[in-house]
PDB file of C-alpha atoms (C1' of nucleotides) in Angstrom:
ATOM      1  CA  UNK A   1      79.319  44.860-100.068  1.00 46.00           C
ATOM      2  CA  UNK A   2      79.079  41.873-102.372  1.00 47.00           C
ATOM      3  CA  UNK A   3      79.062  39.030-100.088  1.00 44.00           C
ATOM      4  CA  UNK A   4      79.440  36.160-102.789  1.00 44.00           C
ATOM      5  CA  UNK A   5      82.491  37.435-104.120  1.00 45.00           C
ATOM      6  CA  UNK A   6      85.441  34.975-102.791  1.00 48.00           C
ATOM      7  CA  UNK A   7      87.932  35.649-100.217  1.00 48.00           C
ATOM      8  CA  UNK A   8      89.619  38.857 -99.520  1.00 53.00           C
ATOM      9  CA  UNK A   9      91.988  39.981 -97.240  1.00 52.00           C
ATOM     10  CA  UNK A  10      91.271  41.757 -94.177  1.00 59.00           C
ATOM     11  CA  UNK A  11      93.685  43.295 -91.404  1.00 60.00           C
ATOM     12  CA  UNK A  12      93.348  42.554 -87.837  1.00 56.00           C
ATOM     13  CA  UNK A  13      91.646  45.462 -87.244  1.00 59.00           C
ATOM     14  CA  UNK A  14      88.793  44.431 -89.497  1.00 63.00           C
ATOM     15  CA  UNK A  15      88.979  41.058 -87.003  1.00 62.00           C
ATOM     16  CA  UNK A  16      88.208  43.770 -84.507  1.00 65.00           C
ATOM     17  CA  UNK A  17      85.336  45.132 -85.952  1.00 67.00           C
ATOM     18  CA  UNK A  18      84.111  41.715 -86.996  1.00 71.00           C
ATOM     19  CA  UNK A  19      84.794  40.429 -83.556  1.00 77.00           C
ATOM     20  CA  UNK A  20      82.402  43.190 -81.706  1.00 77.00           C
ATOM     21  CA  UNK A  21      79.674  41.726 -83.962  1.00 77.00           C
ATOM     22  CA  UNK A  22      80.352  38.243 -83.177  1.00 79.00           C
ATOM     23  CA  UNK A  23      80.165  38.902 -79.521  1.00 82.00           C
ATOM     24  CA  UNK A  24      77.198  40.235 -80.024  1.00 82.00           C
ATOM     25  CA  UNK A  25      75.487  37.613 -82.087  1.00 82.00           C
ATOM     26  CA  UNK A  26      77.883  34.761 -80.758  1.00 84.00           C
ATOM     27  CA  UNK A  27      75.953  34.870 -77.379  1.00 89.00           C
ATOM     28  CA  UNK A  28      74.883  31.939 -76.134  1.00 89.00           C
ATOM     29  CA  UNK A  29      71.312  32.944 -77.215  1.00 93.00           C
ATOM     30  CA  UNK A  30      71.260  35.632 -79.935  1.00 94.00           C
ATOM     31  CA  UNK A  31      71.621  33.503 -83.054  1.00 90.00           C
ATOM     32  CA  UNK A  32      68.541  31.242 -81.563  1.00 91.00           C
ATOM     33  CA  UNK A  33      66.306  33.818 -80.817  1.00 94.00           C
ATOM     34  CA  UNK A  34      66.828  35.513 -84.141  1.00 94.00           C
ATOM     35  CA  UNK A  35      66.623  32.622 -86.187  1.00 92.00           C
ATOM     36  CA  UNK A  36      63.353  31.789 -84.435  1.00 92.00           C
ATOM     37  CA  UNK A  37      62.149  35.550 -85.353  1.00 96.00           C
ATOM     38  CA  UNK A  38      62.955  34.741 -88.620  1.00 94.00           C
ATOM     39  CA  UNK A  39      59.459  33.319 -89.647  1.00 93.00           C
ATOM     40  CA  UNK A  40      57.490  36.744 -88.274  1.00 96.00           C
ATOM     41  CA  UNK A  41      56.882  38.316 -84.963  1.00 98.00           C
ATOM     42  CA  UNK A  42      56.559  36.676 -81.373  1.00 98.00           C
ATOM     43  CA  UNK A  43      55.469  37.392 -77.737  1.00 98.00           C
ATOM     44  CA  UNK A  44      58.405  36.780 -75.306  1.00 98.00           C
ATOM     45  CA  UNK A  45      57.037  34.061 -73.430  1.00 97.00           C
ATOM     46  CA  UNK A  46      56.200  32.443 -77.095  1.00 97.00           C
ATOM     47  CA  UNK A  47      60.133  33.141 -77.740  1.00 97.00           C
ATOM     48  CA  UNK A  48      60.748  31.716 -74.435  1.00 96.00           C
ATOM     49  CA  UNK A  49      59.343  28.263 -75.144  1.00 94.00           C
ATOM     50  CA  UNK A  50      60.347  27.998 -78.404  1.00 92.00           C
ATOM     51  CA  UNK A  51      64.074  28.552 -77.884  1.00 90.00           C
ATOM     52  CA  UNK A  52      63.743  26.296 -74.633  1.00 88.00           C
ATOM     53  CA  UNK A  53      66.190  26.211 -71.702  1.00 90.00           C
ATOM     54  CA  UNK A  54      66.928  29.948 -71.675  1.00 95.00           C
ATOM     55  CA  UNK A  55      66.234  31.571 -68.442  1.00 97.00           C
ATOM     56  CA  UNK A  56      63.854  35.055 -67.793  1.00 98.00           C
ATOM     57  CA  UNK A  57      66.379  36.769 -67.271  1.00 98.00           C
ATOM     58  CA  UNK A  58      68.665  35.649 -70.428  1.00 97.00           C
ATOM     59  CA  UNK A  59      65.836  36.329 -72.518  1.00 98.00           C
ATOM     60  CA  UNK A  60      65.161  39.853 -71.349  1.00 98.00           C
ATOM     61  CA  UNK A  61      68.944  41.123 -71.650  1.00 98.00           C
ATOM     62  CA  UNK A  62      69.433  38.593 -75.231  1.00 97.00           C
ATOM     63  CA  UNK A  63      65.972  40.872 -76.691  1.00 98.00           C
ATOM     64  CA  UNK A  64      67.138  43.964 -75.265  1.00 97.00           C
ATOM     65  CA  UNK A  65      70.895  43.705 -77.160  1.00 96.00           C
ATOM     66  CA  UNK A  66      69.532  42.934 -80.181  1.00 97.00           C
ATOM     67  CA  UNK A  67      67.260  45.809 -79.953  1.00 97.00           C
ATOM     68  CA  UNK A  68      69.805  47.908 -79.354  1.00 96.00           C
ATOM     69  CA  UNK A  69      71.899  46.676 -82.259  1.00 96.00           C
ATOM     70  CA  UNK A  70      68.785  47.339 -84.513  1.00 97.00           C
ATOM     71  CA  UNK A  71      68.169  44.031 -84.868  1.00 97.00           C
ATOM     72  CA  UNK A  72      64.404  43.460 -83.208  1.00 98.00           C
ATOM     73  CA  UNK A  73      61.469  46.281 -82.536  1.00 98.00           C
ATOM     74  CA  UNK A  74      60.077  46.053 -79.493  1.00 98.00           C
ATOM     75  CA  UNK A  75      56.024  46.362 -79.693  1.00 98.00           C
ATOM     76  CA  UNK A  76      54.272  46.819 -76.027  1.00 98.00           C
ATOM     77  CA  UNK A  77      50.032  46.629 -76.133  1.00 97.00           C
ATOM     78  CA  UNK A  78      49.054  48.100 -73.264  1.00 94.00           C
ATOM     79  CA  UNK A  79      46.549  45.509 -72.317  1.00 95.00           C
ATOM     80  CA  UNK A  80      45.744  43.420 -69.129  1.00 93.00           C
ATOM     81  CA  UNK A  81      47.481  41.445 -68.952  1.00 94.00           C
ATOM     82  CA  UNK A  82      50.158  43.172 -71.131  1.00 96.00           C
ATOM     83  CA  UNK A  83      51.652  41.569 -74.749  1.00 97.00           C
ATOM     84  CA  UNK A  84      55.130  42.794 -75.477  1.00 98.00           C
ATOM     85  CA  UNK A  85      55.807  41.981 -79.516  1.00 98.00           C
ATOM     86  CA  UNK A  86      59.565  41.091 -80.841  1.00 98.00           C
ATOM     87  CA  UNK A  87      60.221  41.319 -84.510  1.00 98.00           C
ATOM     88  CA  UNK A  88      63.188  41.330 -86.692  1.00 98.00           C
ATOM     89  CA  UNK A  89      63.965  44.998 -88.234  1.00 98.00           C
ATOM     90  CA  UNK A  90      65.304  44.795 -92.027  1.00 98.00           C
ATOM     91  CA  UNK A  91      68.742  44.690 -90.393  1.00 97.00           C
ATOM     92  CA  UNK A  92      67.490  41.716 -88.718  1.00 97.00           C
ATOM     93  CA  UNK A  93      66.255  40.406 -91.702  1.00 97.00           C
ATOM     94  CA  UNK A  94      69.364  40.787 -93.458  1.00 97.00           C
ATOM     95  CA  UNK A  95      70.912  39.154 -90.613  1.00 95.00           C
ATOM     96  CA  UNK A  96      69.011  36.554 -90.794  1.00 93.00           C
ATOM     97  CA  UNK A  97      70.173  34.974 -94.141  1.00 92.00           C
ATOM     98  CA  UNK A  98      73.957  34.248 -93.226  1.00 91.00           C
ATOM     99  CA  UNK A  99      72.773  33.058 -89.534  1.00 88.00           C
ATOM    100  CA  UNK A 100      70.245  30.563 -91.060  1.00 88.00           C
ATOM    101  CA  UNK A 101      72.851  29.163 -93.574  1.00 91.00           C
ATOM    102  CA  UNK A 102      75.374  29.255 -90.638  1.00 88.00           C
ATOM    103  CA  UNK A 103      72.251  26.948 -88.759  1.00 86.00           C
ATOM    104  CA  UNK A 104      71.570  25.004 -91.397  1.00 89.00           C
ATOM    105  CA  UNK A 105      75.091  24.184 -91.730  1.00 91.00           C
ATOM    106  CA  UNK A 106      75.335  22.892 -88.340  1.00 89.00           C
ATOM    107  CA  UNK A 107      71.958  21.388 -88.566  1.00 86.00           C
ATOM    108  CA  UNK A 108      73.565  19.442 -91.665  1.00 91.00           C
ATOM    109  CA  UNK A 109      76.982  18.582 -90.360  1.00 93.00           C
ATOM    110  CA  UNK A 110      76.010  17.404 -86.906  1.00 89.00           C
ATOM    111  CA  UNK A 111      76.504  13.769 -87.336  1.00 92.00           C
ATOM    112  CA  UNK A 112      79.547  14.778 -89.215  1.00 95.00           C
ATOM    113  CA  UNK A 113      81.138  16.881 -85.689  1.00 93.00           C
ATOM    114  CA  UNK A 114      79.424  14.394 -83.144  1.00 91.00           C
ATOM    115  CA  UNK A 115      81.666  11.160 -85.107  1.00 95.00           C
ATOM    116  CA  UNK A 116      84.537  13.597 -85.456  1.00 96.00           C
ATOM    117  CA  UNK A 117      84.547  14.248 -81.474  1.00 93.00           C
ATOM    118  CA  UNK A 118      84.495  10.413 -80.867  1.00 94.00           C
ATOM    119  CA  UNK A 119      87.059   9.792 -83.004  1.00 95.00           C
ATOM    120  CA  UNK A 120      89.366  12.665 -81.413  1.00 95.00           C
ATOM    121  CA  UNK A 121      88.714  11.442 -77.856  1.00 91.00           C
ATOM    122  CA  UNK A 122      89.037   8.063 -78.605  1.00 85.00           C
ATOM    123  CA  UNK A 123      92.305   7.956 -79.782  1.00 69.00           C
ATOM    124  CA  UNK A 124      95.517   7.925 -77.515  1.00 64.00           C
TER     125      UNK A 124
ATOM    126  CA  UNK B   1      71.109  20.506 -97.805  1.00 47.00           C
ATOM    127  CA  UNK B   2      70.031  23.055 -99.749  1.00 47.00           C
ATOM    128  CA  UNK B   3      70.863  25.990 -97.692  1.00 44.00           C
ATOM    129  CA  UNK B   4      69.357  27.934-100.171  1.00 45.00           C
ATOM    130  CA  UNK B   5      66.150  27.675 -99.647  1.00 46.00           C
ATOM    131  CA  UNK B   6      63.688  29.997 -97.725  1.00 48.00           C
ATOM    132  CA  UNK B   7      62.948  29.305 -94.094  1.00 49.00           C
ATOM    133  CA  UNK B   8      62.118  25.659 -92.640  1.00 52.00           C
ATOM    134  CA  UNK B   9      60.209  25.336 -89.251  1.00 52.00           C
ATOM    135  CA  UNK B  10      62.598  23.522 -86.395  1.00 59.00           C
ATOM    136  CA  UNK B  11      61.432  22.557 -83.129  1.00 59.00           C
ATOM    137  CA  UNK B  12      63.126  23.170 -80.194  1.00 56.00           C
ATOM    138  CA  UNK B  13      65.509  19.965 -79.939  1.00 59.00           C
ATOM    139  CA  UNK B  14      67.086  21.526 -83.346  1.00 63.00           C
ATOM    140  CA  UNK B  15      67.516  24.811 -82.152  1.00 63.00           C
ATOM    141  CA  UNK B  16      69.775  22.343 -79.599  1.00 64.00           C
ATOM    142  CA  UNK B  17      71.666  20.807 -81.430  1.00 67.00           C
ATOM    143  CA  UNK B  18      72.432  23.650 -83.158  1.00 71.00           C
ATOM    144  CA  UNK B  19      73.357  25.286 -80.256  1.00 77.00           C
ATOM    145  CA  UNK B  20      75.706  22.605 -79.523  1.00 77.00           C
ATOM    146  CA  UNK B  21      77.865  23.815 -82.789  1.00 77.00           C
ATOM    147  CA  UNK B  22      76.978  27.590 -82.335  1.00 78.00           C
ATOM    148  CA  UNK B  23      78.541  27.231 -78.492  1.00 82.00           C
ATOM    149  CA  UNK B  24      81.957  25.780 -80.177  1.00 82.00           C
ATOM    150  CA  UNK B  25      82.257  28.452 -83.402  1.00 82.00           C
ATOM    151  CA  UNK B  26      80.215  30.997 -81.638  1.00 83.00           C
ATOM    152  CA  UNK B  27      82.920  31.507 -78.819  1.00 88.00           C
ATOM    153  CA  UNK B  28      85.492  34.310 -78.961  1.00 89.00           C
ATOM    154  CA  UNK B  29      88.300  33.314 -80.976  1.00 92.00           C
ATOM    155  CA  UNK B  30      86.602  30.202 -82.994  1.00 93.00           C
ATOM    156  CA  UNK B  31      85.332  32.367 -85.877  1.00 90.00           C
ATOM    157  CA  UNK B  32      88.154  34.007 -86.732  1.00 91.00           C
ATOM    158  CA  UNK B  33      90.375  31.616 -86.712  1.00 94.00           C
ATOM    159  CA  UNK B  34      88.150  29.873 -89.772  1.00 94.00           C
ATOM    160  CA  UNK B  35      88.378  32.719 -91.594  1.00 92.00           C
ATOM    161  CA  UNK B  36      91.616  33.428 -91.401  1.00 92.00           C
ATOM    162  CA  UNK B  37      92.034  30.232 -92.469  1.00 96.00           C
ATOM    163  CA  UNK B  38      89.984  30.588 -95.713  1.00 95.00           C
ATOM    164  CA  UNK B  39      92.916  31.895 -97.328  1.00 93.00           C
ATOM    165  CA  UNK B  40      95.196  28.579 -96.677  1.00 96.00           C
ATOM    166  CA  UNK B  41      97.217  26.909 -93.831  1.00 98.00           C
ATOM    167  CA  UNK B  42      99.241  28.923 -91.071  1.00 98.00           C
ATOM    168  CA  UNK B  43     101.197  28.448 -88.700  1.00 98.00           C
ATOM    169  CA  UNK B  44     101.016  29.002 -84.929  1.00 98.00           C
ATOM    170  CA  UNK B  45     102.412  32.112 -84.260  1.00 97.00           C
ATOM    171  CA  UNK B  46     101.423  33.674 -87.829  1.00 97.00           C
ATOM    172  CA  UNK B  47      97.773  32.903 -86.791  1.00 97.00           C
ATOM    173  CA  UNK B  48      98.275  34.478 -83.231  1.00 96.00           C
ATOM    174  CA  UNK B  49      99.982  37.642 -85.227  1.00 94.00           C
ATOM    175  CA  UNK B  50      96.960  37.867 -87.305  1.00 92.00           C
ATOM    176  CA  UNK B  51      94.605  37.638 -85.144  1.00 90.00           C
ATOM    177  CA  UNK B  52      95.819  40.122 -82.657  1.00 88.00           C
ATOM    178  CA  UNK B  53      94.721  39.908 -78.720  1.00 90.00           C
ATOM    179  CA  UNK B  54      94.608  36.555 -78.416  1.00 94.00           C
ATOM    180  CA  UNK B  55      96.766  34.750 -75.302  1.00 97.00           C
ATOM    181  CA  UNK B  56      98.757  31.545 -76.389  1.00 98.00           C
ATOM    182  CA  UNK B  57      97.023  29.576 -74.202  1.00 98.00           C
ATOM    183  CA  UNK B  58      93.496  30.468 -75.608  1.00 98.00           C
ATOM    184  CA  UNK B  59      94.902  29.896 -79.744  1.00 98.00           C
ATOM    185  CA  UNK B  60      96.209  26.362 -78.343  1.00 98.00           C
ATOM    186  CA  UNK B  61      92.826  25.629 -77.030  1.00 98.00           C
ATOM    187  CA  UNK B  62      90.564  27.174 -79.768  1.00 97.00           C
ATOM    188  CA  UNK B  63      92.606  24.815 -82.341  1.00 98.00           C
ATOM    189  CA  UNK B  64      92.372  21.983 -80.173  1.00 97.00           C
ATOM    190  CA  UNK B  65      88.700  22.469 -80.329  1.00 96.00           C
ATOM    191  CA  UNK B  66      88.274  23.005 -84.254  1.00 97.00           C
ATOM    192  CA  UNK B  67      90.750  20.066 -84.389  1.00 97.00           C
ATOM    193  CA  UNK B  68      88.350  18.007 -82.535  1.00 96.00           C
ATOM    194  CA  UNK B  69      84.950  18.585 -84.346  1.00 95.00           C
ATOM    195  CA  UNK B  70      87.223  18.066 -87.358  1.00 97.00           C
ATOM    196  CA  UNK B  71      87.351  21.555 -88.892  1.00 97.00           C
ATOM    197  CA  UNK B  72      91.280  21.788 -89.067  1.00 98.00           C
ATOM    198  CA  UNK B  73      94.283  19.539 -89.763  1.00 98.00           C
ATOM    199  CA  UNK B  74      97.298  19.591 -87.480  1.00 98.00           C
ATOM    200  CA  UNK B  75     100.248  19.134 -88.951  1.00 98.00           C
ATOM    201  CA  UNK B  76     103.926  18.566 -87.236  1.00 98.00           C
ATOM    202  CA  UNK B  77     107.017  19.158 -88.680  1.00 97.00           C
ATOM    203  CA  UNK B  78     110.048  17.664 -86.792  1.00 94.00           C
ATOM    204  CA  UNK B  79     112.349  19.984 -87.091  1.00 95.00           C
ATOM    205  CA  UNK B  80     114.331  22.478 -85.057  1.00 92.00           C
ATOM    206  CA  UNK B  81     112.679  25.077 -84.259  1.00 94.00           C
ATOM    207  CA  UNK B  82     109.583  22.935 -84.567  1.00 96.00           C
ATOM    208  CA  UNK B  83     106.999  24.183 -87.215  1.00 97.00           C
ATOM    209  CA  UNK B  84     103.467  23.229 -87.146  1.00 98.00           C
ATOM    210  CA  UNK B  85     100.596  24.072 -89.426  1.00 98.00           C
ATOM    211  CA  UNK B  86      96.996  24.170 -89.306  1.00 98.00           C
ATOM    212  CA  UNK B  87      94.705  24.309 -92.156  1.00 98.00           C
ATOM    213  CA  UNK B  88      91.024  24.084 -92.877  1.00 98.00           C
ATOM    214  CA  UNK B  89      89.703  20.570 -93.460  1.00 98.00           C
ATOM    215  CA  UNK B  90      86.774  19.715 -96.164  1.00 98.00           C
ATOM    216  CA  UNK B  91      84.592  20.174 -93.340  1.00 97.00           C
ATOM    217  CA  UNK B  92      85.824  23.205 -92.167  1.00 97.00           C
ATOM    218  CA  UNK B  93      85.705  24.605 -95.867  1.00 97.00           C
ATOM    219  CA  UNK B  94      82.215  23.914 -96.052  1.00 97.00           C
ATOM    220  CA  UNK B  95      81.764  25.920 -92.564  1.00 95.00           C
ATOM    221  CA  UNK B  96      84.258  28.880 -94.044  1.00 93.00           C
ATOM    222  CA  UNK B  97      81.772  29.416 -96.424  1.00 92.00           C
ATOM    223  CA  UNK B  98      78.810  30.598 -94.202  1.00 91.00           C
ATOM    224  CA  UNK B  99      81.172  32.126 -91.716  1.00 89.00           C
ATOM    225  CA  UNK B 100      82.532  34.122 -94.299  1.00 88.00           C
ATOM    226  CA  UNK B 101      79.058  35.342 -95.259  1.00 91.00           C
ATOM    227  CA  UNK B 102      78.187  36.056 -91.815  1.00 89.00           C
ATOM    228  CA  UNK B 103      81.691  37.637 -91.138  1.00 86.00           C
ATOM    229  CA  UNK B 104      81.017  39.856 -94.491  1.00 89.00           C
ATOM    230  CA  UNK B 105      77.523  40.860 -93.046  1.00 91.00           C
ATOM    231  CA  UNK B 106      79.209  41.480 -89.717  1.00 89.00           C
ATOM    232  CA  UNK B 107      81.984  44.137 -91.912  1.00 86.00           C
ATOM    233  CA  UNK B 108      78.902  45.927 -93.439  1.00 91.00           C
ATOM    234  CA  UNK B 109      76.806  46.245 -91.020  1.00 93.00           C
ATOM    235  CA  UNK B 110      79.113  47.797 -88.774  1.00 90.00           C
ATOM    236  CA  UNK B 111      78.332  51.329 -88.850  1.00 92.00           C
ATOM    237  CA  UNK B 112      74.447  50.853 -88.885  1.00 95.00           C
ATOM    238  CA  UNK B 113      74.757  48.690 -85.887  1.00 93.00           C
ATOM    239  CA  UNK B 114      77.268  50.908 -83.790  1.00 91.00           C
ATOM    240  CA  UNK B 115      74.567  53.899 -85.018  1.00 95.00           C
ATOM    241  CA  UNK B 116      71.847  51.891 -83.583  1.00 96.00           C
ATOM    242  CA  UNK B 117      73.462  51.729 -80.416  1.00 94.00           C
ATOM    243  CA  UNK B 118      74.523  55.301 -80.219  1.00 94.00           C
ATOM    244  CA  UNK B 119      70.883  56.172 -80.739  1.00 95.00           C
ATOM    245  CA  UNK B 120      69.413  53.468 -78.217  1.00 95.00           C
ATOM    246  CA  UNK B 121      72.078  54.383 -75.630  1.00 91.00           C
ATOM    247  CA  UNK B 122      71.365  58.257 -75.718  1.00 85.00           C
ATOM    248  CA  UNK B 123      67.505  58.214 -75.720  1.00 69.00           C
ATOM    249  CA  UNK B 124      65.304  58.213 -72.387  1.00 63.00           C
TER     250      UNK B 124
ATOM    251  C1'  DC C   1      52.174  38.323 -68.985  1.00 74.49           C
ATOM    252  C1'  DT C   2      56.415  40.779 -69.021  1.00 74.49           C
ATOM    253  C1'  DG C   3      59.525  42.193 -66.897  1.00 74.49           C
ATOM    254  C1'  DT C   4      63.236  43.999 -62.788  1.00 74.49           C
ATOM    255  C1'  DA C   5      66.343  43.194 -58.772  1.00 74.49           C
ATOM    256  C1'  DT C   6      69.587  40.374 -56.165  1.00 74.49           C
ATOM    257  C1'  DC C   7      72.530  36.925 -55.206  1.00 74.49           C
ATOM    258  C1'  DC C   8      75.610  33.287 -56.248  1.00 74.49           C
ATOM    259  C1'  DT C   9      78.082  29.912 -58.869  1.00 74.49           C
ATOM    260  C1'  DC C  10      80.724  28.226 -62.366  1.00 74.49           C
ATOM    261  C1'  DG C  11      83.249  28.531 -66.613  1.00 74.49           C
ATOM    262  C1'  DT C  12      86.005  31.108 -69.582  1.00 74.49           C
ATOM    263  C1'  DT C  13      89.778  33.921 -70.158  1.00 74.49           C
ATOM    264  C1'  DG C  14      94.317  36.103 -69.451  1.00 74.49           C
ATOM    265  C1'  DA C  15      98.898  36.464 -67.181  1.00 74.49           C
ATOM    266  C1'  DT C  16     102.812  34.253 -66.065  1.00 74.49           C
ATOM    267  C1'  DA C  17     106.220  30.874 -65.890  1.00 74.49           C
ATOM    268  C1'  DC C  18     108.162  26.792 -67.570  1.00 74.49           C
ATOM    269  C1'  DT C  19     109.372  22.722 -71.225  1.00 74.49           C
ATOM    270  C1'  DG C  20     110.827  20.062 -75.542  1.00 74.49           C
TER     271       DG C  20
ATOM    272  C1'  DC D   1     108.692  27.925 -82.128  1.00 74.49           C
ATOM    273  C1'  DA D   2     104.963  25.656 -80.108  1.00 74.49           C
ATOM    274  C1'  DG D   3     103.166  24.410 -76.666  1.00 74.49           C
ATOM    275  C1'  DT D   4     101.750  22.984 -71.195  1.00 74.49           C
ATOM    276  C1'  DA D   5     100.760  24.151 -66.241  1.00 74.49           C
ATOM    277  C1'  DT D   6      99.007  26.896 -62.772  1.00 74.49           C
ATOM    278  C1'  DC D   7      96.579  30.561 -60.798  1.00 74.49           C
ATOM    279  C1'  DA D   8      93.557  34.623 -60.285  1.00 74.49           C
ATOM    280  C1'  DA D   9      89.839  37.504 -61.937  1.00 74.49           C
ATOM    281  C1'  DC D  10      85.942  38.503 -64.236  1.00 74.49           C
ATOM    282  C1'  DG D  11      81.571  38.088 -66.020  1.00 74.49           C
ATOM    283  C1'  DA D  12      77.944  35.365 -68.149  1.00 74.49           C
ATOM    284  C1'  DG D  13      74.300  32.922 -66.755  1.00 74.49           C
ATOM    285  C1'  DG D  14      70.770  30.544 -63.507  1.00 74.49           C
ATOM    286  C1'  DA D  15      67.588  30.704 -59.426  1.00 74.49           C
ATOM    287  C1'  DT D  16      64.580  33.144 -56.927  1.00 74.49           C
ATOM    288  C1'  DA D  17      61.629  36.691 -55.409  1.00 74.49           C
ATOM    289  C1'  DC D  18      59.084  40.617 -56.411  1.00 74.49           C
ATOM    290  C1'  DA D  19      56.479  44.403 -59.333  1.00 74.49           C
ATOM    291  C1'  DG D  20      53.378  46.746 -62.851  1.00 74.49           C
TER     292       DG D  20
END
DNA sequence: CTGTATCCTCGTTGATACTG
DNA sequence: CAGTATCAACGAGGATACAG
């Protein structure tokens, strides 16, 4: 599908479909994590610090959907102590273009939101 | 910004702030709701129609949100039965585009990501 | 280091009923 | 038609402890 091509319609179903996605990638994590993957493979506590503020726990189930989405490879060395390797898959990859405009947008318009919020709840 | 261009390094306080914006369009109903409204203004009900599933209570708040970071217009008419319309703002255009993209990806992808998890759910 | 297993809390969501 | 108010339920997410 040509994703430059202007707007089309789409039913609700196709909302549907879209919406599964967006759950999945919507998370409060996801998008982070596979931006971060983005510039090549990391170790999970590497991903861990980068991303900042995300729990064990978060991390683990956030890697383990987007592994099962076909999104990251999971790459265990079986040393002492062991090194577990994320990386995006060419799904990811391809992913990772619209998510990266998507965060550079909001890495743009941020001022732009933050004076628009003031304004809102400032008024009355 | 040139949202064009290949991948930039952030640090962590980025990632953030970007999270700030992903939490507000990354949430269940926010996304759609944009690109429904790609095609031009609505009104209430027509948007709740179209997007099927969603309760009255959670449209009213997911506008009130994109109303507040200035992504759509609210617009009263006074008349009886009261009409009111919502449409995308110059700021919220410039989101529609990315969410679009990512919404097209989303539509594509579908079938290699619902493989993926066939296959990762059935192995082991 | 890279997880897994519990427990617990808090926020989001949906259902329902009501109003201008 | 376009909301607001209230309530109940559910689940995402954090803290902690433990394991390989």
């Amino acid at each position: 599908m040509d994703v430059t091509a202007g707007p089309r319609h789409r039913g609700p179903e196709d909302c549907r479909g879209v919406s599964t996605i967006l759950a999945r990638i919507g998370d409060k994590w996801s998008m982070l994590v596979v931006m971060l993957l983005g510039d090549g493979p990391r170790r999970f506590n590497e991903i861990k610090r980068m991303v900042g503020g995300i729990s064990q726990r978060m991390l683990t189930l956030t890697l383990r959907g987007l592994e099962r989405d076909g999104l990251v490879t999971r790459t265990v060395f079986p040393t002492i102590p062991p090194r577990v390797d994320y990386e995006l898959t060419d799904l990811g990859r391809s992913l990772w273009q619209p998510v990266e405009a998507l965060g550079n947008w909001a890495f743009a318009h941020l001022p732009e939101i933050e004076a628009a919020r003031t304004k809102f709840d400032g008024k009355d």
